[in-house]
PDB file of C-alpha atoms in Angstrom:
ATOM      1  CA  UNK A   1     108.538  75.403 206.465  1.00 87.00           C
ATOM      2  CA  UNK A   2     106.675  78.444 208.315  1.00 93.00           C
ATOM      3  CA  UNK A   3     106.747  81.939 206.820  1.00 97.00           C
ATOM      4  CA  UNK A   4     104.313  84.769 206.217  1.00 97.00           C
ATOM      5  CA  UNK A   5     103.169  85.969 202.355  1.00 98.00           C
ATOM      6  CA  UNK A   6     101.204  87.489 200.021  1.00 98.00           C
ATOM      7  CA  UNK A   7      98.070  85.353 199.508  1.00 97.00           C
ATOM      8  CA  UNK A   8      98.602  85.888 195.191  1.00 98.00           C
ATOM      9  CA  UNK A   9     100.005  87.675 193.002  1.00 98.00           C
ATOM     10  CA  UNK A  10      98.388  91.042 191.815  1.00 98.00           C
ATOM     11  CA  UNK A  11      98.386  94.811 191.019  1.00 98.00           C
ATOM     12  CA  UNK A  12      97.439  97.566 193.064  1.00 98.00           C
ATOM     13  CA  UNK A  13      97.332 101.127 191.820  1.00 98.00           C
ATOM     14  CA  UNK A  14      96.289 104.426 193.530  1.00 97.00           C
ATOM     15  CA  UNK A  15      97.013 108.214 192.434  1.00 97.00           C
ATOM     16  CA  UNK A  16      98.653 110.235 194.713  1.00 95.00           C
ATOM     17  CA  UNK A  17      99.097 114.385 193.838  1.00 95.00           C
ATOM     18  CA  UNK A  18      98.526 113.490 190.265  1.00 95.00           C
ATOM     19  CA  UNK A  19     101.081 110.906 189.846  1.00 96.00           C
ATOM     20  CA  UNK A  20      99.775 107.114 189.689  1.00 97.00           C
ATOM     21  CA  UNK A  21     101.719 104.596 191.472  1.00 98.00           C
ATOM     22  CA  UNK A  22     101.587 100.878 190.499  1.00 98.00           C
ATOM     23  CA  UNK A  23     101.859  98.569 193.059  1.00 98.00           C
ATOM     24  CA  UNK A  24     103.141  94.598 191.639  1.00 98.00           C
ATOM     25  CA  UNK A  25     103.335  92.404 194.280  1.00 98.00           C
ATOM     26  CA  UNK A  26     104.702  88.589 192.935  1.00 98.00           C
ATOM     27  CA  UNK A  27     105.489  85.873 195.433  1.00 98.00           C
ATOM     28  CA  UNK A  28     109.115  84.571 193.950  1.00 98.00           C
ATOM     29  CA  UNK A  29     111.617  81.287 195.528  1.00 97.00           C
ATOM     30  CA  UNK A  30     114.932  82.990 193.943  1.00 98.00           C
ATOM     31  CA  UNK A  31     116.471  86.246 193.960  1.00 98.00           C
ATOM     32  CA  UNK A  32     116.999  85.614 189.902  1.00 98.00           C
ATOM     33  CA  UNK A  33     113.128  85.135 189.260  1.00 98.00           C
ATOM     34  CA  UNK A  34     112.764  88.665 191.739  1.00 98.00           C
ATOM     35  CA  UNK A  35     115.017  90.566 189.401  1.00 98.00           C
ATOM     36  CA  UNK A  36     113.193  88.684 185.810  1.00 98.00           C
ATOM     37  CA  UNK A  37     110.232  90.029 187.188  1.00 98.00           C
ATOM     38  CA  UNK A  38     111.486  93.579 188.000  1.00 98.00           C
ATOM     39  CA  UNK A  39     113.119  93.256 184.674  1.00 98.00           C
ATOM     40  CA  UNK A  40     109.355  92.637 183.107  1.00 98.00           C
ATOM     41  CA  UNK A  41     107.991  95.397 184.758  1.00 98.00           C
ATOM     42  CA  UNK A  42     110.223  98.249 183.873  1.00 98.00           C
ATOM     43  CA  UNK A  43     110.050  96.710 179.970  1.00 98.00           C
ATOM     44  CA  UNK A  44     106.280  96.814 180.057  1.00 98.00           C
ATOM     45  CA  UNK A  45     106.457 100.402 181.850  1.00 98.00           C
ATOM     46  CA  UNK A  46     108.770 101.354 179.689  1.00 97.00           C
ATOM     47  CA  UNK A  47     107.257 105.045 179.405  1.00 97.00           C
ATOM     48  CA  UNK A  48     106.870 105.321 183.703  1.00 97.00           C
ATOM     49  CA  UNK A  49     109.519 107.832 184.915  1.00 95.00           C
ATOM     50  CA  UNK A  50     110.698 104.797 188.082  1.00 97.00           C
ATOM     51  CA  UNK A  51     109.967 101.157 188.798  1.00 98.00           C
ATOM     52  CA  UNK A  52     111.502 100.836 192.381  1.00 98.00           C
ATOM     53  CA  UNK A  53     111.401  98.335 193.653  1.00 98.00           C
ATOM     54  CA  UNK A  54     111.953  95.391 197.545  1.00 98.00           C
ATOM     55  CA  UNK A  55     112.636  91.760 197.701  1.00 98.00           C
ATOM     56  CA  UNK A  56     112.924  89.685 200.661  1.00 98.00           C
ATOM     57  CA  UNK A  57     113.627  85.857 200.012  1.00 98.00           C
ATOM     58  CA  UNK A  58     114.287  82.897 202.323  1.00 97.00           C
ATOM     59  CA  UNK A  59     111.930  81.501 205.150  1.00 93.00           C
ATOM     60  CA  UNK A  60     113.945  83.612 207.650  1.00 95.00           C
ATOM     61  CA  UNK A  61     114.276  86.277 205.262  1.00 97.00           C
ATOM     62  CA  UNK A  62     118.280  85.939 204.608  1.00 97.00           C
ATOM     63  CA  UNK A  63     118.384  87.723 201.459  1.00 98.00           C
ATOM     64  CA  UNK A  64     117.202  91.516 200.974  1.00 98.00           C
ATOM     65  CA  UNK A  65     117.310  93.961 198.242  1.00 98.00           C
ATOM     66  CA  UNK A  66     116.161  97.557 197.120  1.00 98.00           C
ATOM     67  CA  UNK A  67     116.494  99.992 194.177  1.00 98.00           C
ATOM     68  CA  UNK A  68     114.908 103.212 194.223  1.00 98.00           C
ATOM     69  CA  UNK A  69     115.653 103.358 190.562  1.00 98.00           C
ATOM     70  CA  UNK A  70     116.309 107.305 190.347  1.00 97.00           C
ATOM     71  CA  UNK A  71     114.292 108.606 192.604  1.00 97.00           C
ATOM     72  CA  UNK A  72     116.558 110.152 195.252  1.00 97.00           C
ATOM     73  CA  UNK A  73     118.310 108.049 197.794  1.00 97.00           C
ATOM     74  CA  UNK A  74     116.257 106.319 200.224  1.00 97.00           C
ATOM     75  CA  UNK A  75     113.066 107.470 198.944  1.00 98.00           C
ATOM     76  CA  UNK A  76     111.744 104.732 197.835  1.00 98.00           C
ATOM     77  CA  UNK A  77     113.239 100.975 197.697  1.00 98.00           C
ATOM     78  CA  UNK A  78     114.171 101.067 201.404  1.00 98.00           C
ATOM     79  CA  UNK A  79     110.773 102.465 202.688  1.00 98.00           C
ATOM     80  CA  UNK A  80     108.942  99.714 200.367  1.00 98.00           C
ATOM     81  CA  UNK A  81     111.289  96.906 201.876  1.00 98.00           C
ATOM     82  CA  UNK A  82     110.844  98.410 205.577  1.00 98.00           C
ATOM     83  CA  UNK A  83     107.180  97.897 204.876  1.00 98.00           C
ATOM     84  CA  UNK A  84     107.763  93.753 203.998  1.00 98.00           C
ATOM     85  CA  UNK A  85     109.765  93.884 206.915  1.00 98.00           C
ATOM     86  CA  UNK A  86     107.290  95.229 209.319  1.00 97.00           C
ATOM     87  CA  UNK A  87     104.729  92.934 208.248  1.00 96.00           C
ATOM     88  CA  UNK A  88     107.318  89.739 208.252  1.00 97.00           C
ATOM     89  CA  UNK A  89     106.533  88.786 204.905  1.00 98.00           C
ATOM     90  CA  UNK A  90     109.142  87.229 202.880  1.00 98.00           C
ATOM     91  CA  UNK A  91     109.471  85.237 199.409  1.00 98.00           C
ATOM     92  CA  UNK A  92     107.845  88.451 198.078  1.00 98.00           C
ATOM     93  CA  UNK A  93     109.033  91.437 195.290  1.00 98.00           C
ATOM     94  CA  UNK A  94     107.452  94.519 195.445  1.00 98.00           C
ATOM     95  CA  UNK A  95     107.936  96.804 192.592  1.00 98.00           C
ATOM     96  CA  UNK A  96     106.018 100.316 192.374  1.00 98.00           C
ATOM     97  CA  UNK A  97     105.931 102.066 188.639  1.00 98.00           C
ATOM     98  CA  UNK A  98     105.199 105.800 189.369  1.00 98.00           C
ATOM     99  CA  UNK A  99     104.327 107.940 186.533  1.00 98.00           C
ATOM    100  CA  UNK A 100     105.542 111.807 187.379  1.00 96.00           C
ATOM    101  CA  UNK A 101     101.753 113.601 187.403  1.00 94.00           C
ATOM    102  CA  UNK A 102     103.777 117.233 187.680  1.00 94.00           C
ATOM    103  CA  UNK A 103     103.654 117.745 190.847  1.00 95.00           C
ATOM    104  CA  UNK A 104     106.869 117.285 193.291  1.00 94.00           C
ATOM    105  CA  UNK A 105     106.634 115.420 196.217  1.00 96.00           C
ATOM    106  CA  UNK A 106     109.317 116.258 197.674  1.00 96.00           C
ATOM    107  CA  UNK A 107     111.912 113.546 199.773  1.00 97.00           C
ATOM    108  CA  UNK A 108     109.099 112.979 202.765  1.00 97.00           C
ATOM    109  CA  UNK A 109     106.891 112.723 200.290  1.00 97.00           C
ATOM    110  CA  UNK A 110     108.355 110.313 198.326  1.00 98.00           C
ATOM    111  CA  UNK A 111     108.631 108.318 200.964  1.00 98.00           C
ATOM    112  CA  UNK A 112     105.044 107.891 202.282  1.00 98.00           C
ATOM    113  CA  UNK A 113     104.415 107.197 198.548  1.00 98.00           C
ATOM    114  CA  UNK A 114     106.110 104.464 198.268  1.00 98.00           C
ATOM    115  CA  UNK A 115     105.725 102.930 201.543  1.00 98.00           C
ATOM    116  CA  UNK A 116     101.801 103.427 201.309  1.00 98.00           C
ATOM    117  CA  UNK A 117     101.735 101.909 197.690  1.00 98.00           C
ATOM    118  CA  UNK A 118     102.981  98.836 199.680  1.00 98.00           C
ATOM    119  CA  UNK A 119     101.273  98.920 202.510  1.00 98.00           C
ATOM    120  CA  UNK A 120      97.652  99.451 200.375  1.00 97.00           C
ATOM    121  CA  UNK A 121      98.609  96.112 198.201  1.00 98.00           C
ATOM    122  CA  UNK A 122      99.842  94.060 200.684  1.00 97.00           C
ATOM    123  CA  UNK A 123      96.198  95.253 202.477  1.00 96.00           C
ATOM    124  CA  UNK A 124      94.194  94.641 199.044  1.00 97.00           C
ATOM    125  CA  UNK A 125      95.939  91.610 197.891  1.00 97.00           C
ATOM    126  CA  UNK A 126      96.498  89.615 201.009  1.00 97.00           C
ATOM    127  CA  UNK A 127      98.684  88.158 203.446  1.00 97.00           C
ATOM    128  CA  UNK A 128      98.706  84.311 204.226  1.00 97.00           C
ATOM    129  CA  UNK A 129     101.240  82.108 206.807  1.00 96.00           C
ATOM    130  CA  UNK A 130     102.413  79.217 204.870  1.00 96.00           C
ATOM    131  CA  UNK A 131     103.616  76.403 207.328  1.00 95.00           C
ATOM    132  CA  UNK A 132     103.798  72.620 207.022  1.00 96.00           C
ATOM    133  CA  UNK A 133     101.630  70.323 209.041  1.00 96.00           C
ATOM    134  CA  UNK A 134     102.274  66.737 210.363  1.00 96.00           C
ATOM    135  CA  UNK A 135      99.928  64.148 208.876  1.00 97.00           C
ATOM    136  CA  UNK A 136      98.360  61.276 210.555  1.00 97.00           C
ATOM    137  CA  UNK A 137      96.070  58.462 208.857  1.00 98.00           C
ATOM    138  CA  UNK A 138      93.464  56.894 211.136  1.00 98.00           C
ATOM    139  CA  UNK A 139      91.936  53.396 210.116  1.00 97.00           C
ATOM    140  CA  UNK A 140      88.266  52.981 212.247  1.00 97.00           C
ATOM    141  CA  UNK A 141      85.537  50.583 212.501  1.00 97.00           C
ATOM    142  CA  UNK A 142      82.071  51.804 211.571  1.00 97.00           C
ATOM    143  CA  UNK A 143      80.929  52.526 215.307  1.00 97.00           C
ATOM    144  CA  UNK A 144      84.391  54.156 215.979  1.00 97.00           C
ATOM    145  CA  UNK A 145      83.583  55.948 213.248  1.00 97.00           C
ATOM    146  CA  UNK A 146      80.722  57.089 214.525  1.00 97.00           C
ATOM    147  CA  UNK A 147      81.542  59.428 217.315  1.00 97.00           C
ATOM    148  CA  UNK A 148      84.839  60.374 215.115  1.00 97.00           C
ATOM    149  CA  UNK A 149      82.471  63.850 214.762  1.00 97.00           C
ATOM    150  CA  UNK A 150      83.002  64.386 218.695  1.00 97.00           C
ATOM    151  CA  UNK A 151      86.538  64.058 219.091  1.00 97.00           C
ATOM    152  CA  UNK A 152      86.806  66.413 215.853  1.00 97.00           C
ATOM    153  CA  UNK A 153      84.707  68.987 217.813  1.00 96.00           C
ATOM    154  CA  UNK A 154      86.457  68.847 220.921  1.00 95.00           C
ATOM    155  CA  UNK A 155      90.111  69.601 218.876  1.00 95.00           C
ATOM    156  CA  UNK A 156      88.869  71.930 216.807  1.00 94.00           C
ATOM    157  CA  UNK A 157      90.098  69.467 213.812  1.00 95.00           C
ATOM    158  CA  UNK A 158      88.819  68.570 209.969  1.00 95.00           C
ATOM    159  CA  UNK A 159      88.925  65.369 208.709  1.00 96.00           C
ATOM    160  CA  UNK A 160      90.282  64.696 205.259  1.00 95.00           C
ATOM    161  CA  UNK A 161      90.659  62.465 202.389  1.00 96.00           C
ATOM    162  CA  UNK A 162      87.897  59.864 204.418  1.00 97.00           C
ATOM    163  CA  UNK A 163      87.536  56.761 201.911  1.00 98.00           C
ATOM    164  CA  UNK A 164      84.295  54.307 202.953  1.00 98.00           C
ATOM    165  CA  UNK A 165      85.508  50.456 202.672  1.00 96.00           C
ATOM    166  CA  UNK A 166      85.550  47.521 204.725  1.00 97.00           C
ATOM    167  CA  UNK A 167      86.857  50.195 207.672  1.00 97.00           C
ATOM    168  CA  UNK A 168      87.053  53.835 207.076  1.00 97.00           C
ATOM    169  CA  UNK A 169      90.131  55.745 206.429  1.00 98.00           C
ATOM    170  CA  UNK A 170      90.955  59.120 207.050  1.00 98.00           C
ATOM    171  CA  UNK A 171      93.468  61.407 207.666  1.00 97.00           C
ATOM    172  CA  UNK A 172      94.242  64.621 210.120  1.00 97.00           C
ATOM    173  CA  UNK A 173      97.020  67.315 209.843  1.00 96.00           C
ATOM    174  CA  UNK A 174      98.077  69.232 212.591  1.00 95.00           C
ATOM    175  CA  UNK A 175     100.926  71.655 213.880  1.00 94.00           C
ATOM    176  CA  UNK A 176     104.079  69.102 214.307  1.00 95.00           C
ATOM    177  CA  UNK A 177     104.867  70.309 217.916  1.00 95.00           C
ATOM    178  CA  UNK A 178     101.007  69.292 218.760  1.00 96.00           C
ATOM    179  CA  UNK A 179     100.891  65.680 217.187  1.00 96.00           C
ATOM    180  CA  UNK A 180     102.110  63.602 220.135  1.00 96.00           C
ATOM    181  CA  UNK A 181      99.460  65.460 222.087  1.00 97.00           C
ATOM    182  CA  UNK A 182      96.930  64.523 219.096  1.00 97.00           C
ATOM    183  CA  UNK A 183      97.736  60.747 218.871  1.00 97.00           C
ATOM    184  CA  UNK A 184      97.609  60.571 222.946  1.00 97.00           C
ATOM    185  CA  UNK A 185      94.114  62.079 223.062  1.00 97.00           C
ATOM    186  CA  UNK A 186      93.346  59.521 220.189  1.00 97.00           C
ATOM    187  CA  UNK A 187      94.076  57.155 222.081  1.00 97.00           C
ATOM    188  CA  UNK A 188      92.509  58.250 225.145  1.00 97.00           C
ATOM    189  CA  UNK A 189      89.446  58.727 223.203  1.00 97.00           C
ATOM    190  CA  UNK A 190      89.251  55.226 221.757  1.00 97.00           C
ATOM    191  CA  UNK A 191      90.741  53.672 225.133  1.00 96.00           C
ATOM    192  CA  UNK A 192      93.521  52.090 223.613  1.00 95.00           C
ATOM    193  CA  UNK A 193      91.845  50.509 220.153  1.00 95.00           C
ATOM    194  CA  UNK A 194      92.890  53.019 217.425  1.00 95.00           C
ATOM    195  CA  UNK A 195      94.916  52.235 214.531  1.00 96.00           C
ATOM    196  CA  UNK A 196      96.863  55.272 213.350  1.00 96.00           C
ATOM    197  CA  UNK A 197      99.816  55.981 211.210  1.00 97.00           C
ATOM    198  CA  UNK A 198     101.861  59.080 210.267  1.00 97.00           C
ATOM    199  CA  UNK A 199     102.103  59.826 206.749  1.00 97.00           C
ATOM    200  CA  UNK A 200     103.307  62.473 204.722  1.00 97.00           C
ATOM    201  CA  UNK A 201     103.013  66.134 205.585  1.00 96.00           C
ATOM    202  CA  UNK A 202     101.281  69.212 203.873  1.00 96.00           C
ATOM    203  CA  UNK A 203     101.788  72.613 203.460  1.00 95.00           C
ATOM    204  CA  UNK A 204      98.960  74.861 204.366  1.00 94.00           C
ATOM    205  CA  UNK A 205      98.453  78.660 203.843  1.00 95.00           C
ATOM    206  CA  UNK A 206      96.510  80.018 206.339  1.00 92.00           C
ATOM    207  CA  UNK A 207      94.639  83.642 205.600  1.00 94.00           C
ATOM    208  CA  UNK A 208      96.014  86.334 208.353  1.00 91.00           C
ATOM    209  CA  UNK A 209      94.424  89.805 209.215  1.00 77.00           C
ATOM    210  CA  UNK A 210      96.649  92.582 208.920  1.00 57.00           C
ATOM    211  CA  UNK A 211      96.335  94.988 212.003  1.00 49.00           C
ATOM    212  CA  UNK A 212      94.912  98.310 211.466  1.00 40.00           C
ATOM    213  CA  UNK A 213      96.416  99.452 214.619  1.00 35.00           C
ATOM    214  CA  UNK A 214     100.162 100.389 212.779  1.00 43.00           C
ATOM    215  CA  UNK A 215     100.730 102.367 210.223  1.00 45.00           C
ATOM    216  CA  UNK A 216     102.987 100.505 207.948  1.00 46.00           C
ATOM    217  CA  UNK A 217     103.784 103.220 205.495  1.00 42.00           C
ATOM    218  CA  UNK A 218     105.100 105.019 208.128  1.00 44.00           C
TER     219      UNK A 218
END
């Protein structure tokens, strides 16, 4: 497992030449709970004029969709789902409610609307790299335990679920292609007298900084 997502779900909404635009953003598994939710959104906006609306599902992103919902053609769902794209997100459905404010915006227009509605969530709400790390418990003596803080410090690691009994137990997780590396330093470290086990992995979301450099409405 090792993809790129929102960090939550959540609402974004920004007025652009009078007309608001609603930004939903919902991390979904299926492409059947992407179009409930789109579903949801168009009955609660009942009143808006569009809900257009992206999905991108799968951890390589196998399945795409769009609607631009009756706002001319490739105004709006393909510029939202270009945005997803850009920023490799997937598991993800993006659906923008725009209420008509009187003013046209013409096909360009439309287009950095919609795109920028995306773009300004995804920045507001949050992206986060979900990936699954390798897990490895250690069993240590008191004085092994001791320096355990040193060997942390020089691999950048955090101990976890440490339990204080006749030894102490504790566990690491780390990027599966770096474990081997892990348990040799280990036992480097302890020359030899470590006791160490792999157990079950996790999955981990780590927070990720979108670049300001690109302009992903455009």
């Amino acid at each position: 497992m090792d993809y790129k997502t929102i960090k939550e779900d959540g609402i974004v909404e920004e007025i652009i030449k009078k007309s608001r635009f609603i930004c939903h953003l919902k991390r979904i598994t299926s492409e059947e709970e992407g179009r409930n939710y789109i579903a949801a959104i168009k009955k609660e906006h009942y009143k808006a004029n569009h809900s257009c609306s992206a999905m991108i599902i799968g951890e390589r992103g196998e399945i795409k969709r769009s609607s631009d919902d009756g706002e001319p053609s490739g105004t709006a769902g393909v510029p939202m789902l270009t945005v997803l794209e850009k920023q490799e997100l997937t598991n993800v459905v993006a659906v923008v409610t725009r209420y008509f404010g009187g003013i046209k915006l013409g096909a360009g227009g439309l287009i950095r609307a919609y795109a920028g509605s995306v773009a300004h969530a995804t920045k507001e709400i949050g992206l986060v790299h979900v990936k699954e790390q390798a897990g490895l418990e250690l069993t240590l003596t008191y004085p092994q335990y001791q320096v355990f803080a040193n060997f942390l410090e020089q691999e950048n690691l955090t101990e976890q679920n440490t339990q204080f009994l006749e030894q102490v137990t504790t566990e690491l997780y780390v990027d599966p292609e770096v474990l081997d590396v892990i348990q040799e330093r280990l036992i480097d470290f302890y020359q030899g007298k470590i006791t160490m086990t792999k157990i079950d992995p996790q999955i981990i979301e780590v927070p990720l900084e979108l670049s300001d450099k690109e302009d992903l409405s455009r």
